[in-house]
CSV table of C-alpha atoms and ligand atoms in Angstrom, one decimal:
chain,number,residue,atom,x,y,z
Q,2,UNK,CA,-112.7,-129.1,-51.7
Q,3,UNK,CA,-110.7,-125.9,-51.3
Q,4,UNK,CA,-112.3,-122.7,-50.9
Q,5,UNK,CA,-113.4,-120.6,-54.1
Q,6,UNK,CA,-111.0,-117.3,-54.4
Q,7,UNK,CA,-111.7,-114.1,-56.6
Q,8,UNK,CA,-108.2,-114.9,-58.0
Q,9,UNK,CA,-106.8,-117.2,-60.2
Q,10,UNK,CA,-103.1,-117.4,-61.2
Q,11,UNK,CA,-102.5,-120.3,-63.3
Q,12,UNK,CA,-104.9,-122.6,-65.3
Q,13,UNK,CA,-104.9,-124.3,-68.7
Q,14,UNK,CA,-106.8,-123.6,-71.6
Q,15,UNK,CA,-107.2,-126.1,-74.9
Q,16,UNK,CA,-103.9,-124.0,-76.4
Q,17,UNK,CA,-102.0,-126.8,-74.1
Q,18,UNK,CA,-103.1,-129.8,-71.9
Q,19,UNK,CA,-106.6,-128.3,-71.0
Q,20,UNK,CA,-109.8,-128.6,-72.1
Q,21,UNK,CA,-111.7,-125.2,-72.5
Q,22,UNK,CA,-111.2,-123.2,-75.2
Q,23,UNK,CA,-109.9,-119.5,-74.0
Q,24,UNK,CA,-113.6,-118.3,-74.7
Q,25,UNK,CA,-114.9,-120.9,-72.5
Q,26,UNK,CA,-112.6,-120.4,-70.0
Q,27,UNK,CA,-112.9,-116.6,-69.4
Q,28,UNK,CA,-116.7,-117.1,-69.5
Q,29,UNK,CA,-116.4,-119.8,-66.5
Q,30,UNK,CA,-113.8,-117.4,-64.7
Q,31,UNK,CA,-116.3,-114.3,-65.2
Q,32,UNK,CA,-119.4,-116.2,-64.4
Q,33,UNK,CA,-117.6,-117.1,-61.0
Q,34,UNK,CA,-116.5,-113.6,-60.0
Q,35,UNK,CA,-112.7,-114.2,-60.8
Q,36,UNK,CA,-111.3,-110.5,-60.3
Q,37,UNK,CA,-107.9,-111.3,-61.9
Q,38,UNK,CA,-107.0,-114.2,-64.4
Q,39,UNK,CA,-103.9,-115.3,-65.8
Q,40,UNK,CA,-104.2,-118.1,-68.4
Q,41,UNK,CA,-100.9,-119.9,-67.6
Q,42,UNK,CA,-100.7,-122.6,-70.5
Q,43,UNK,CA,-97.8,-125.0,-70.7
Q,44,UNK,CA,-95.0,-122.8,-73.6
Q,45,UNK,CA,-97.6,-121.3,-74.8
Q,46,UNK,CA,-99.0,-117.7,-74.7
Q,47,UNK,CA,-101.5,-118.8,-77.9
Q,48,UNK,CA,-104.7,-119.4,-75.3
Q,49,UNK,CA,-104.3,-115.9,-73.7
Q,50,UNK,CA,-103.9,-114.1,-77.0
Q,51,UNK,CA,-107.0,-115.3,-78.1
Q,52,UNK,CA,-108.7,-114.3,-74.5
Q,53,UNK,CA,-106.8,-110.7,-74.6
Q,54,UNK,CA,-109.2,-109.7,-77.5
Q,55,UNK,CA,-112.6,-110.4,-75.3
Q,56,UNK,CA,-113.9,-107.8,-72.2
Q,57,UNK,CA,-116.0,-110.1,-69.5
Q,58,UNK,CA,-117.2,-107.7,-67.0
Q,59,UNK,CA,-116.0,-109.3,-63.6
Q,60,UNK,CA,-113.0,-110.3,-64.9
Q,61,UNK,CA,-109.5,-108.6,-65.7
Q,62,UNK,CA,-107.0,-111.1,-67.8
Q,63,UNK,CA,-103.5,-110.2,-67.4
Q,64,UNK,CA,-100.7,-112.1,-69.5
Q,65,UNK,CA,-99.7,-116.0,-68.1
Q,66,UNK,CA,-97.5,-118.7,-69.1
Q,67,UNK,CA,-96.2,-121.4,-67.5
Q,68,UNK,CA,-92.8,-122.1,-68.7
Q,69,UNK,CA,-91.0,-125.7,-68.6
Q,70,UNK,CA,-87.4,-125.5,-67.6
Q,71,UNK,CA,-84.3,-127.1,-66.5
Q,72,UNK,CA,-82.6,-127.1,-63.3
Q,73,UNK,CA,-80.2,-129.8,-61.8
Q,74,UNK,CA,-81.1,-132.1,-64.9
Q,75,UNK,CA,-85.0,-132.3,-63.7
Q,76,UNK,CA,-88.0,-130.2,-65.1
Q,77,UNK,CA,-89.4,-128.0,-63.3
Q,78,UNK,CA,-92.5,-125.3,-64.3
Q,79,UNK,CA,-92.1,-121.5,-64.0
Q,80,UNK,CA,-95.2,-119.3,-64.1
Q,81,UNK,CA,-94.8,-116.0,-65.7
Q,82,UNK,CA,-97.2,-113.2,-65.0
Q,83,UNK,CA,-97.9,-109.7,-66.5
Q,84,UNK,CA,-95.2,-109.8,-69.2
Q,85,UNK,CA,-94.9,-108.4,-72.9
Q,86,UNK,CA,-96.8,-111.3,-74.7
Q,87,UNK,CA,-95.0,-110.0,-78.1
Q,88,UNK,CA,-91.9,-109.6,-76.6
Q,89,UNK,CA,-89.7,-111.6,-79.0
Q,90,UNK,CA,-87.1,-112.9,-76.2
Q,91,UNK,CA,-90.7,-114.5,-74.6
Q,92,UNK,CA,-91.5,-115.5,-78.1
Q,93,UNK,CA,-87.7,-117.1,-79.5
Q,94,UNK,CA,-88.3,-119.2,-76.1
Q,95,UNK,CA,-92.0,-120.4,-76.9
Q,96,UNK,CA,-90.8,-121.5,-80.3
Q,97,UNK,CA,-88.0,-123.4,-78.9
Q,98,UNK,CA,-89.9,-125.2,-76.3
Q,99,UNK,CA,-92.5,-126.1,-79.0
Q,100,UNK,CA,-89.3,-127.9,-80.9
Q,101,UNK,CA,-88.3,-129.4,-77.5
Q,102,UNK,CA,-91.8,-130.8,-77.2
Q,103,UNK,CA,-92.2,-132.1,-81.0
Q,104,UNK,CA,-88.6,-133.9,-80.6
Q,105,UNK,CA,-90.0,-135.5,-77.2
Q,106,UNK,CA,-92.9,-136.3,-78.9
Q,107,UNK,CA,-90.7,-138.5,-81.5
Q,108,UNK,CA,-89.4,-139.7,-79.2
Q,109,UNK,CA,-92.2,-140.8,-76.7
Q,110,UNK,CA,-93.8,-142.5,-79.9
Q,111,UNK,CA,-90.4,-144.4,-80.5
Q,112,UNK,CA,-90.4,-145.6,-77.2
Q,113,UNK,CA,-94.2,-146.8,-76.8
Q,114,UNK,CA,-93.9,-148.6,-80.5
Q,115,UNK,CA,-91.3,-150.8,-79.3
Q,116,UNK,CA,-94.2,-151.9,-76.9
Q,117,UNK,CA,-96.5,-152.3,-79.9
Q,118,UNK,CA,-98.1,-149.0,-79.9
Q,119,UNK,CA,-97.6,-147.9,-83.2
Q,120,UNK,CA,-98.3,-144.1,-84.6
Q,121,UNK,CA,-98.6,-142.9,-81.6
Q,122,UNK,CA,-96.8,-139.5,-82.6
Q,123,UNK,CA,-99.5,-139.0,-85.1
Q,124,UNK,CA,-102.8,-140.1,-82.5
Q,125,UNK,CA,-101.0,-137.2,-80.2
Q,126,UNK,CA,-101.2,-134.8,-82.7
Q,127,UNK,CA,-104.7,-135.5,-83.2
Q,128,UNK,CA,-105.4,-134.1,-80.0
Q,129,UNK,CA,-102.9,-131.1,-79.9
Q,130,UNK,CA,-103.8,-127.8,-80.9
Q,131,UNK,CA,-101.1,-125.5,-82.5
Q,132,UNK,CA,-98.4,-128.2,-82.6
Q,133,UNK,CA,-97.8,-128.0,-78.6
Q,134,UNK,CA,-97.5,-131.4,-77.4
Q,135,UNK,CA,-97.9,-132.5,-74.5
Q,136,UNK,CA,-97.8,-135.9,-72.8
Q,137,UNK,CA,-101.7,-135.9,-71.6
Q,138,UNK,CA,-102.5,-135.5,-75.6
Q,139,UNK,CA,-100.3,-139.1,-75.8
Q,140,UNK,CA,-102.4,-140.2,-72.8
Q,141,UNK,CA,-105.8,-139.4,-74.3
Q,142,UNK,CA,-104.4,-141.0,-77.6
Q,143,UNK,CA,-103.6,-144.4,-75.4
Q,144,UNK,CA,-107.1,-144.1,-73.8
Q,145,UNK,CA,-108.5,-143.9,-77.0
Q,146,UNK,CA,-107.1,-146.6,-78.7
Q,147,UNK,CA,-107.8,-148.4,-75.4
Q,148,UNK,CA,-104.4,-149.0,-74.1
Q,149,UNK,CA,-106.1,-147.6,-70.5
Q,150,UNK,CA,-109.0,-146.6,-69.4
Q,151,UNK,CA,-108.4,-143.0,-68.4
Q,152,UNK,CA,-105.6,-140.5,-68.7
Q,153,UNK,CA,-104.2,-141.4,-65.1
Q,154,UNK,CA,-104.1,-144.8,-65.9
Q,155,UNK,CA,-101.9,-143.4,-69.2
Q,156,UNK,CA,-99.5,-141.8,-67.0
Q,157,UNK,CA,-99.2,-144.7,-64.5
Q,158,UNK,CA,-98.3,-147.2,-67.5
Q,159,UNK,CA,-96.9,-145.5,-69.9
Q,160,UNK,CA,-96.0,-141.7,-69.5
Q,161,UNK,CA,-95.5,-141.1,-65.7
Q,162,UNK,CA,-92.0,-140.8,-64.1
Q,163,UNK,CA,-89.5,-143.8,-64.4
Q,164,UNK,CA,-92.5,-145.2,-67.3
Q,165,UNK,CA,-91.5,-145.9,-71.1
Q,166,UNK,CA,-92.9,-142.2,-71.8
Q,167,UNK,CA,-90.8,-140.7,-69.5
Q,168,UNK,CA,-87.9,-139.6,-72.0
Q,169,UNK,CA,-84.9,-136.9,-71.4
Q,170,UNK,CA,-86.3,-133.5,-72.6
Q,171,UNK,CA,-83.9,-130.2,-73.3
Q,172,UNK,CA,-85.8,-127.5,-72.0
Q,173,UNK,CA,-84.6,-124.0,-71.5
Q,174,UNK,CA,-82.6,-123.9,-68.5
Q,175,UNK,CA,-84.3,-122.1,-65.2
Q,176,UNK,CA,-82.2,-118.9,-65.3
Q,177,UNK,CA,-83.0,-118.7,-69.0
Q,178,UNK,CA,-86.7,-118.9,-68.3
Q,179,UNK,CA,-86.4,-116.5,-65.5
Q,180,UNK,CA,-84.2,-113.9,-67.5
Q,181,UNK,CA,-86.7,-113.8,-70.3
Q,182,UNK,CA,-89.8,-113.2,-68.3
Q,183,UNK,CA,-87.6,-110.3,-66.5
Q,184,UNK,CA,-86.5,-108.7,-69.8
Q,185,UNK,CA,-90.3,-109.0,-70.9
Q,186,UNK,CA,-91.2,-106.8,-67.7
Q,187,UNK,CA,-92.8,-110.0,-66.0
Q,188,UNK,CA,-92.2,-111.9,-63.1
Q,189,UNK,CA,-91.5,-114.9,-62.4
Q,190,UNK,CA,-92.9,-117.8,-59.9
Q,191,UNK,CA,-92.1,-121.1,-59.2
Q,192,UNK,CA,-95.5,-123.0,-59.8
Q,193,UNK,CA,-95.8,-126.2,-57.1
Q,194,UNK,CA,-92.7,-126.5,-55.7
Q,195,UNK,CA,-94.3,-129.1,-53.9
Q,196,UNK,CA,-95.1,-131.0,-56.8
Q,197,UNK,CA,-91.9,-132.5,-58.3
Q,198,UNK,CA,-91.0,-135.4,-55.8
Q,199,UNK,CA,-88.0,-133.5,-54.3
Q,200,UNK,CA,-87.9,-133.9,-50.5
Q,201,UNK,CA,-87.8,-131.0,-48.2
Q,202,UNK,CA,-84.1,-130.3,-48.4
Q,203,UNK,CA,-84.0,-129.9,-52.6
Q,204,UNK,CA,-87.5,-128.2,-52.7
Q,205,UNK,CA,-85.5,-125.4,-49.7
Q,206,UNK,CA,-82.4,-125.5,-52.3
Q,207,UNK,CA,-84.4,-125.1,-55.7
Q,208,UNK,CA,-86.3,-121.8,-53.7
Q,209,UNK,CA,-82.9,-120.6,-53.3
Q,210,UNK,CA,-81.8,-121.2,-56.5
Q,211,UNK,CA,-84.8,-119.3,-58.0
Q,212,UNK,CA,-84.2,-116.5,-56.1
Q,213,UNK,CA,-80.7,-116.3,-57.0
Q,214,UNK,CA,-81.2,-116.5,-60.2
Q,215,UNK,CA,-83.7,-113.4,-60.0
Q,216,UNK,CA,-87.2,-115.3,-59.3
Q,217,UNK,CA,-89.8,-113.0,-57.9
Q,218,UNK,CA,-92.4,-115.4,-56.2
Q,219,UNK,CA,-93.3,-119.2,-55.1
Q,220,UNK,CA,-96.5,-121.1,-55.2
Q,221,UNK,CA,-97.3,-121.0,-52.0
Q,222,UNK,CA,-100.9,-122.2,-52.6
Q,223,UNK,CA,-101.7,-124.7,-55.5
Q,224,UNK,CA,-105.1,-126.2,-56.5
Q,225,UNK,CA,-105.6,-129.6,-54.7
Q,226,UNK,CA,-102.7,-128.9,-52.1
Q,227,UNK,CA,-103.1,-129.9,-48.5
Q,228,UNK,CA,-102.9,-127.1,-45.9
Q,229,UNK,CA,-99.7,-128.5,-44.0
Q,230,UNK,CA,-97.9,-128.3,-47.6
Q,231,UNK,CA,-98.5,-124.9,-47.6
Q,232,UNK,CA,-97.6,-124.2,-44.6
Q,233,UNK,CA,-94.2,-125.6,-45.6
Q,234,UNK,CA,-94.0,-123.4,-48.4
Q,235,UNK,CA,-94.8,-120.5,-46.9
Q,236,UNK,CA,-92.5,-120.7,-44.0
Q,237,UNK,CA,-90.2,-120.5,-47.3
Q,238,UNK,CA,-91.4,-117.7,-48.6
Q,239,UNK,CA,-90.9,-116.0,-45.4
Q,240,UNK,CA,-87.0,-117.2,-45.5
Q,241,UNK,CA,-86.5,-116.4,-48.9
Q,242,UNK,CA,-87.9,-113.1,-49.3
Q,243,UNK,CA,-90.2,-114.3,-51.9
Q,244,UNK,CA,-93.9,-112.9,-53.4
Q,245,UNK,CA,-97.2,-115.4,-52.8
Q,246,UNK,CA,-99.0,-116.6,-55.5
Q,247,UNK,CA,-102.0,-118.9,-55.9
Q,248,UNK,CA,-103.2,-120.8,-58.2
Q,249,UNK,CA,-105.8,-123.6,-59.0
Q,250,UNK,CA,-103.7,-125.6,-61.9
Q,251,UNK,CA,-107.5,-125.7,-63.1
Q,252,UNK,CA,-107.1,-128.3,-66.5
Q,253,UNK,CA,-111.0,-129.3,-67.1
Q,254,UNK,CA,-114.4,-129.1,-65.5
Q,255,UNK,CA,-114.5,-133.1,-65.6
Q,256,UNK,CA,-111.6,-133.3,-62.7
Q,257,UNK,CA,-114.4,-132.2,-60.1
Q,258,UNK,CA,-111.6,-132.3,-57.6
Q,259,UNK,CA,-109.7,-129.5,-59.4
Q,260,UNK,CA,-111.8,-125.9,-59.3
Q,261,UNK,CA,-111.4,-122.8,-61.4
Q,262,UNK,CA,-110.6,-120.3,-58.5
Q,263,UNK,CA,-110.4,-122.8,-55.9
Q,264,UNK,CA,-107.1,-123.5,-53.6
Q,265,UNK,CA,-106.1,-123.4,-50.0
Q,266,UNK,CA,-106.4,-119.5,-48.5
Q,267,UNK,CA,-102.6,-118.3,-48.5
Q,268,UNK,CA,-101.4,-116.8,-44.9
Q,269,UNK,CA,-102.7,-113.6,-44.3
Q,270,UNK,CA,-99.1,-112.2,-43.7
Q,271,UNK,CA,-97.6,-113.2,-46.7
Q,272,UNK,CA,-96.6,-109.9,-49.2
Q,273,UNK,CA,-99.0,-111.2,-52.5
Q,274,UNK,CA,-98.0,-111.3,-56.2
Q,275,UNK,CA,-101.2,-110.5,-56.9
Q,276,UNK,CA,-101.3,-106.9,-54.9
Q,277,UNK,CA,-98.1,-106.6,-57.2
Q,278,UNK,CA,-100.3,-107.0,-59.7
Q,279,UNK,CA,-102.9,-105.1,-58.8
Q,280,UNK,CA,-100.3,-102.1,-58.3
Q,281,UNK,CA,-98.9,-102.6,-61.5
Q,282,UNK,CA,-102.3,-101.9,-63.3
Q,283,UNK,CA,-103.4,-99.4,-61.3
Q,284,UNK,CA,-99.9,-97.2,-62.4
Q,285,UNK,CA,-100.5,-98.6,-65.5
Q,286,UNK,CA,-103.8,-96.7,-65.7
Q,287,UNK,CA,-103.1,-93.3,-64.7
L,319,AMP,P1,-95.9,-132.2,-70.3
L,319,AMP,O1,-95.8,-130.7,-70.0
L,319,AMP,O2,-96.3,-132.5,-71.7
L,319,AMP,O3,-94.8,-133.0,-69.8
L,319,AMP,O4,-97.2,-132.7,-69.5
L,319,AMP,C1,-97.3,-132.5,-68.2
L,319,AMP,C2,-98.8,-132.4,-67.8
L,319,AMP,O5,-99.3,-133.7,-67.7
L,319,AMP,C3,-99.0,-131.8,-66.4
L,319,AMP,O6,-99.1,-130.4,-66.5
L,319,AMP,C4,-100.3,-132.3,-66.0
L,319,AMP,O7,-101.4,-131.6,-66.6
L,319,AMP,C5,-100.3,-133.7,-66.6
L,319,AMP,N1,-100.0,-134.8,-65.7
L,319,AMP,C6,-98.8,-135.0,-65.2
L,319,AMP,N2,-98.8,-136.1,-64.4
L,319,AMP,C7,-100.0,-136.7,-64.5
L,319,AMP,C8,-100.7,-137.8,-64.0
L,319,AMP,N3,-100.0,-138.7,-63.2
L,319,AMP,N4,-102.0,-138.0,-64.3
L,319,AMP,C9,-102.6,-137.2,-65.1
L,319,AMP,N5,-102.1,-136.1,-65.7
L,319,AMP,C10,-100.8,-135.8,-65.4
L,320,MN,MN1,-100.8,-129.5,-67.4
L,321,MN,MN1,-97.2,-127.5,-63.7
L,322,MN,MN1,-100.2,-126.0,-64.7
């Protein structure tokens, strides 16, 4: 298990695939001495609004998302941090990516009914909450009905890449994504670059890409990740020029493997998103 941090830059909340509401979740971030939190559900800034309203007194909340997007025809997730939650580029994108995700969703539930799944679109639903649908509320729909036995074995069968599940998406593209958290005042990371089965070559050339294309900071430590991974990654933050961040991906206390707070320690010469952060409030507050 990875060691537990006083900082916490993306985790999921029951406003997307997670399973705390924001309440809970703050509570569990303050109880373990979280300094600074950003809830970073999946097109969706619904779980931190309703955490913005609450004062816990270890822990600061600053705005999170993590954004789906486009680039070279594969999905790829980009965090956003400390942005204008109300800003209504941020909010035109949510609302499409909510769309893209209801249209999947038919779509998914076409595919697994010519299985002999039927109304699967509506068992999904069941389990989302605010109409963002995600493929882990299809996989605790097939558990349910007992078409596996747990949500892994969902993905493997049914929802997992190359699987019946696995259907083309239209999310925003990555520029997009990353000029709307700009214009919000945010900035942007590339969560898990580690995470999207590219080899070593594409993961260098997506970096690039998001740096181009106005990115402010990579993932350079994410949740279960070993430590040779992220020694990888931040060799390429050192070539790119790019921020740290860290993260746990934190989804539910009942993946013990997963921790809120907990992920490999990030190189100690690294320049940090988080003192960014940090900085940002501080000016913020005088
Ligand atoms: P979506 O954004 O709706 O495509 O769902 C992606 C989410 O599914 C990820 O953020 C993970 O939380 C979860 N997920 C992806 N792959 C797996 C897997 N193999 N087993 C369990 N959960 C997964
Ligand atoms: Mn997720
Ligand atoms: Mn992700
Ligand atoms: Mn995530």
């Amino acid at each position: 298990m990875n060691p537990a941090t006083n900082i916490d830059f993306h985790c999921h909340t029951n406003a997307s695939d997670g399973s705390l509401s924001p309440t809970e979740l703050l509570a569990l971030a303050n109880e373990r001495n979280i300094e600074l939190l950003a809830i970073t559900d999946h097109d969706t800034v619904a779980g931190f609004n309703e955490a913005r309203t609450l004062d816990f007194e270890n822990t600061r909340l600053i705005s999170g998302i993590e954004f789906s997007a486009t680039w070279q025809s594969r999905c790829v997730h980009i965090v956003g941090l400390d942005f204008d939650a109300d800003n209504s580029d941020i909010l035109d994108a949510i609302q499409s990516q909510k769309i893209a995700r209801l249209q999947r969703g038919r779509k998914i539930a076409a595919s697994l009914e010519q299985c002999g799944i039927s109304d699967a679109f509506a068992g999904a639903m069941e389990f989302a909450s605010d109409d963002n649908l995600s493929r882990v509320h299809f996989a605790e729909h097939l558990v349910k009905e007992g078409h596996a036995k747990d949500t892994k074995q969902a993905f493997k069968r049914y929802l997992g890449a190359g699987k019946r599940g696995d259907v083309r998406t239209d999310w925003l593209g990555m520029e997009n994504v990353i000029a709307r958290i700009k214009g919000a005042g945010g900035l942007s990371v590339l969560a898990h670059p580690d995470a999207y089965n590219f080899g070593a070559s594409r993961i260098r050339t997506l970096v690039s890409d998001f740096m181009d294309f106005g990115g402010n900071a990579i993932e350079v430590s994410s949740g279960t990740q070993d430590e040779k991974t992220t020694r990888l990654l931040a060799k390429l933050a050192r070539e790119f020029n790019c921020l740290a961040s860290a993260g746990s991906d934190f989804h539910s206390p009942a993946q013990r493997w997963r921790n809120l707070g907990c992920y490999s320690p990030l190189p100690l010469d690294l320049a940090k998103v988080s003192d960014v952060v940090r900085e940002r409030i501080r000016l913020r507050s005088t």
